[in-house]
Short mmCIF file of C-alpha atoms in Angstrom, two decimals:
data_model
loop_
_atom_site.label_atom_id
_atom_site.label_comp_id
_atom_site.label_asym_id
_atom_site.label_seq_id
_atom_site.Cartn_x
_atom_site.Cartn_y
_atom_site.Cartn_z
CA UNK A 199 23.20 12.23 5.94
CA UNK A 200 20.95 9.42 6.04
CA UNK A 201 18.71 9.29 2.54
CA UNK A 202 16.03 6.77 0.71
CA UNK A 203 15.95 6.76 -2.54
CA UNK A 204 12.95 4.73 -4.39
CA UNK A 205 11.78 4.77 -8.39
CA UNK A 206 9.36 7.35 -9.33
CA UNK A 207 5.86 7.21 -10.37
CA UNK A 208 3.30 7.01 -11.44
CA UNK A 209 3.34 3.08 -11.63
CA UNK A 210 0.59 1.70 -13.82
CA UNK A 211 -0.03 -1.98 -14.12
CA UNK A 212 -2.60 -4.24 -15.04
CA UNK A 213 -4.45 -6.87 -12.12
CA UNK A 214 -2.80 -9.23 -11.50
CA UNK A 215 0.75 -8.56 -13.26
CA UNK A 216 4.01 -8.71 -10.93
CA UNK A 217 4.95 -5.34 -9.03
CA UNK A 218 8.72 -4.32 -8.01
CA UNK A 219 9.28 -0.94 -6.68
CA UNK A 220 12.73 0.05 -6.25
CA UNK A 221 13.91 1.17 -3.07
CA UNK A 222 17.71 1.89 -2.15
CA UNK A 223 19.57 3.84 0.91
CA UNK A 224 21.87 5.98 2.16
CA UNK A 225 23.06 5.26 5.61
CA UNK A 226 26.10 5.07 8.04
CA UNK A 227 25.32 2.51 10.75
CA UNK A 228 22.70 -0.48 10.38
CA UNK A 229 19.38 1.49 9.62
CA UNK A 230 16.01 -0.25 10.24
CA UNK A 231 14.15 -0.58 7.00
CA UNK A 232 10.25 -0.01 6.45
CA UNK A 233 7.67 0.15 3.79
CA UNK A 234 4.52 2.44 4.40
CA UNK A 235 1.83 2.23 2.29
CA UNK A 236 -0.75 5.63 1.68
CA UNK A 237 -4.48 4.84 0.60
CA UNK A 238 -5.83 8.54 -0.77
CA UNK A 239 -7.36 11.10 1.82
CA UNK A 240 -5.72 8.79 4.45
CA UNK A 241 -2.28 8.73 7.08
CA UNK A 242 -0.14 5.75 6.43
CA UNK A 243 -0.18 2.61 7.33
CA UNK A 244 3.32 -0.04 8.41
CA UNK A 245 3.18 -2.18 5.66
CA UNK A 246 6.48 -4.12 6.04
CA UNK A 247 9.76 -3.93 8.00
CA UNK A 248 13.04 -5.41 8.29
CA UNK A 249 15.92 -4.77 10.86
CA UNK A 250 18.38 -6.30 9.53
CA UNK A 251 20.37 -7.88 7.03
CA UNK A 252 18.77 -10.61 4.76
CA UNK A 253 15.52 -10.23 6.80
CA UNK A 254 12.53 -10.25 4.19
CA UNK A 255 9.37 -8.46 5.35
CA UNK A 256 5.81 -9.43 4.26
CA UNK A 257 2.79 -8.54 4.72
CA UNK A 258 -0.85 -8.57 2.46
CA UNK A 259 1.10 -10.40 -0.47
CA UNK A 260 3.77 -7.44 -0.38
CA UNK A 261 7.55 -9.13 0.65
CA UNK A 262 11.07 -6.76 0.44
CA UNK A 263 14.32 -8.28 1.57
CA UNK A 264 17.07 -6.07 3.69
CA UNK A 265 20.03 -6.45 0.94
CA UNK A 266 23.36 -4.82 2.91
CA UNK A 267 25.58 -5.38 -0.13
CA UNK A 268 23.18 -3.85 -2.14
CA UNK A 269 21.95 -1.52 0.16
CA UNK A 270 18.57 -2.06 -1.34
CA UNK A 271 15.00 -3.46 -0.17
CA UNK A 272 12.62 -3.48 -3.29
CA UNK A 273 9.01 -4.13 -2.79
CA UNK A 274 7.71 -6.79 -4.99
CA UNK A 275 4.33 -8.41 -4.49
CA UNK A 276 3.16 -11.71 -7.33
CA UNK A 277 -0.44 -10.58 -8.35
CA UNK A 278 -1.56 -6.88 -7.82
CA UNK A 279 -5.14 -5.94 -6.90
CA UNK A 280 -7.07 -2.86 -7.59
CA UNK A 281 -7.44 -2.45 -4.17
CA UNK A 282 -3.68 -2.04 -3.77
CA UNK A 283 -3.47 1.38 -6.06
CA UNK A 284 -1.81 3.37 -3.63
CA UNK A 285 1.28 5.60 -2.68
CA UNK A 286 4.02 3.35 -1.15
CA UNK A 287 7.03 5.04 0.35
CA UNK A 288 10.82 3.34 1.62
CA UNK A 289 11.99 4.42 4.41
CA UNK A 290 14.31 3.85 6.96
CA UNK A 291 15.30 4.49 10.49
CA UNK A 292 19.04 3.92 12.24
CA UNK A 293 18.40 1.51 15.18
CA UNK A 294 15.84 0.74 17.60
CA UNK A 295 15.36 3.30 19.65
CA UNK A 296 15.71 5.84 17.14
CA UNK A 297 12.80 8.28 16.67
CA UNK A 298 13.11 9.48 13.42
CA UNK A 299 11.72 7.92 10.13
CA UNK A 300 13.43 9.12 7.12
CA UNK A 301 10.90 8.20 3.97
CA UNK A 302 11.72 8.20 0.27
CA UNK A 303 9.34 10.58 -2.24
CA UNK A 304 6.73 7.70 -2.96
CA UNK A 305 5.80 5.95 -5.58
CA UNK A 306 2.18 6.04 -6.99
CA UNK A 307 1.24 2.76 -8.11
CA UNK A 308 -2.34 2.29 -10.36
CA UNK A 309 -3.50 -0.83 -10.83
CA UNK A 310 -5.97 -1.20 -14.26
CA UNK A 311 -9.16 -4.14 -13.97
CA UNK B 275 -8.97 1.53 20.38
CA UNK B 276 -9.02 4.88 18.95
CA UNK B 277 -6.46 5.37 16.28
CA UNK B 278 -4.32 8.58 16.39
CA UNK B 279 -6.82 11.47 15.80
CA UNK B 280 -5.78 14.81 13.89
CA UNK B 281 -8.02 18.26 13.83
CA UNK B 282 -8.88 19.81 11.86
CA UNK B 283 -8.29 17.69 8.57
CA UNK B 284 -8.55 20.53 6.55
CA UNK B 285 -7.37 24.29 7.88
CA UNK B 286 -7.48 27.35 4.95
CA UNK B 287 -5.55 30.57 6.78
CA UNK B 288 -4.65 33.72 4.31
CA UNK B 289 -0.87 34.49 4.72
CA UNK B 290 -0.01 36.27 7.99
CA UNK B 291 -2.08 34.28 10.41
CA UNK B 292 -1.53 31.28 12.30
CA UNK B 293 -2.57 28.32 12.25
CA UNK B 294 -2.72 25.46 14.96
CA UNK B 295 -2.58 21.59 14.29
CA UNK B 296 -3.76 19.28 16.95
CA UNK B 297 -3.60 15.66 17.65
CA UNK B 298 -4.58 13.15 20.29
CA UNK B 299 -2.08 10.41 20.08
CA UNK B 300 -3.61 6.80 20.97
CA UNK B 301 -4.62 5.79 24.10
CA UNK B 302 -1.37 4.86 26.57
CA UNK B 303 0.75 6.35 24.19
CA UNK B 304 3.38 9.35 25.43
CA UNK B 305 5.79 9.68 22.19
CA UNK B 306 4.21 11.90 19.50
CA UNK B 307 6.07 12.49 16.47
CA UNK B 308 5.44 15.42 13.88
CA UNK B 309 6.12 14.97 9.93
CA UNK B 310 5.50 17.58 7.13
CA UNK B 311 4.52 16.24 3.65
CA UNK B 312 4.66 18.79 0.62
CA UNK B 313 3.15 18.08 -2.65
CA UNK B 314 4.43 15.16 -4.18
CA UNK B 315 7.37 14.64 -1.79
CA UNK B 316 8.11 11.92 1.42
CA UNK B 317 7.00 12.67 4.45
CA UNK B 318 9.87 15.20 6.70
CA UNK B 319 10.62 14.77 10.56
CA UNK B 320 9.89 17.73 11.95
CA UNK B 321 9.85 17.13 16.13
CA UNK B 322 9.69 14.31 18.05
CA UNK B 323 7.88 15.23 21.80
CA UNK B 324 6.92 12.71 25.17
CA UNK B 325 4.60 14.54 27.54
CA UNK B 326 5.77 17.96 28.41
CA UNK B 327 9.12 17.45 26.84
CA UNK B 328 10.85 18.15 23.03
CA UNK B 329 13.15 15.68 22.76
CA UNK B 330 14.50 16.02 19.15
CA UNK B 331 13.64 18.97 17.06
CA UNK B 332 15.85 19.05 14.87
CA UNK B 333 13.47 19.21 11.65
CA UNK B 334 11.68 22.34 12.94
CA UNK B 335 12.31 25.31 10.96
CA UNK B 336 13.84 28.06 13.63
CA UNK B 337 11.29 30.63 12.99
CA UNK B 338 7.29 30.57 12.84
CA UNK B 339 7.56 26.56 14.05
CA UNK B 340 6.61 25.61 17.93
CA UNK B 341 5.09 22.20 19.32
CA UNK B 342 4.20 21.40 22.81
CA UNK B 343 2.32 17.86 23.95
CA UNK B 344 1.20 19.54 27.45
CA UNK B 345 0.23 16.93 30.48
CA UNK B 346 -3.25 16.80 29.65
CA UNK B 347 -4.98 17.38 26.08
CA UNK B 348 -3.42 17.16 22.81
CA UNK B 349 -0.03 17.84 21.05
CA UNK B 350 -0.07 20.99 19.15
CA UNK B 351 2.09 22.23 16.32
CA UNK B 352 1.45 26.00 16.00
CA UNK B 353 2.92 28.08 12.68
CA UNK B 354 2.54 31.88 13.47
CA UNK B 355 2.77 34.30 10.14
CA UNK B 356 2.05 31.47 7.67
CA UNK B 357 3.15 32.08 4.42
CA UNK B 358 2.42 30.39 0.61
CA UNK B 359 5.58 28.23 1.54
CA UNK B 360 3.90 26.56 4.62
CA UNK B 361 1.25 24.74 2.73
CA UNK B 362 1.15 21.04 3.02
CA UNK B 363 0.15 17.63 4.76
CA UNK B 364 1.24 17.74 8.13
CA UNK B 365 0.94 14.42 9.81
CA UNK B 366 1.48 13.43 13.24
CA UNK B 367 2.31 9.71 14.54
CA UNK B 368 2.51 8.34 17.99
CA UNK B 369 4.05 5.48 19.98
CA UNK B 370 3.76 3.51 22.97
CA UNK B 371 7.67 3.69 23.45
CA UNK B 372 10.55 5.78 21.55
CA UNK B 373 11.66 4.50 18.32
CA UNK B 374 10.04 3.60 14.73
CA UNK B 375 8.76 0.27 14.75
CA UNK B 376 5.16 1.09 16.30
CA UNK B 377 4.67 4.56 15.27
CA UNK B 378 0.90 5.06 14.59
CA UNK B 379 0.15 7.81 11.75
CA UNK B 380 -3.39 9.89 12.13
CA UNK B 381 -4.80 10.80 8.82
CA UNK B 382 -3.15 14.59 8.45
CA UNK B 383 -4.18 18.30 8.60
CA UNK B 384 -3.87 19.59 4.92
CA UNK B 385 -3.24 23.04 5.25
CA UNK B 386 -3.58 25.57 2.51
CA UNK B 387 -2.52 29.47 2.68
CA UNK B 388 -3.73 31.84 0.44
#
């Protein structure tokens, strides 16, 4: 079946250094592609999406590009904040009217002052 | 606009009782969507429900599990005879319209059984 695989945490980095978080999938037809993004004691939050190939996402800094041949879509964002030290989770969806959202394991990211 | 609201946000039940999860999607929305997180794990699709209906249930376990999102009041996901195995996040999302791109997430019930 469908499956998201992302890079496991914890993810510690200093402010301001250059984030990637792996992200790669599993699917059999042309799956939607999402990052969600998990601030503690709190439901997530649509970060980014992409339906298709070579569409990049951004949002907040954050960008991830739908890569087909790769079937990949890393997060990457230029200059983390402490106020970005969250869990971030991949995850995908096949089509547009589907209604489930299958989501990777997370990644914990920490950012240092 | 109200965001999706879950209750209670924390529920404690000793093993053998049950326990009942509600949530009140957003306003005008009729698709709510049930997920189960367990410790240090993605989030699972459990059931996906529109008012009065389950239209995909296919992540419900096939004992102890029900969900119903009646005409009026909330969507409820019920677990009779909880055991040790049944604690988690459970987090519910809703949407104007099937489908992923605008599903709404409340903030979870954490449930613990002792």
């Amino acid at each position: 079946g469908d499956s998201v695989t992302q890079m496991e945490g914890p993810v510690t980095l200093s402010e301001e250094a250059f984030l990637t978080i792996n992200c790669t999938y599993t699917a059999t037809g042309y799956p939607s592609l999402f990052w969600y993004v998990q601030y503690p004691g709190e439901g997530l939050q649509l970060l980014l999406k992409a339906t298709k190939a070579d569409d990049k996402g951004s949002n907040k800094g954050f960008e991830a590009t739908y890569r087909k041949e790769t079937t990949s879509f890393h997060l990457e964002k230029g200059s983390v904040q402490v106020s970005d030290s969250a869990v971030y989770f991949c995850a995908l969806s096949e089509g547009s009217s589907a209604s489930k959202i299958i989501f990777g394991s997370g990644t914990r990211l920490s950012i240092r002052p | 606009n109200a965001g999706v609201m879950q209750n209670p946000r924390h529920l404690v039940r000793r093993r053998g009782q049950e326990a009942r999860l509600r949530c009140s999607p957003m306003k005008g929305h009729s698709h709510v969507y049930w997920y189960r997180q367990l410790p240090e794990e993605g989030l699972k699709f459990m059931v996906y429900l529109q008012k009065e209906n389950i239209i995909d249930e296919s992540g419900m376990p096939k004992e102890r599990f029900s969900a119903e999102f009646p005409k009026e009041g909330p969507s409820i996901l019920r677990i009779q005879q909880v055991v040790r195995g049944d604690s988690a996040a459970y987090f519910c999302a809703s949407s104007p319209t099937a489908g992923p791109f605008e599903q709404y997430f409340g903030p979870g019930t954490r449930l613990t059984v002792t």
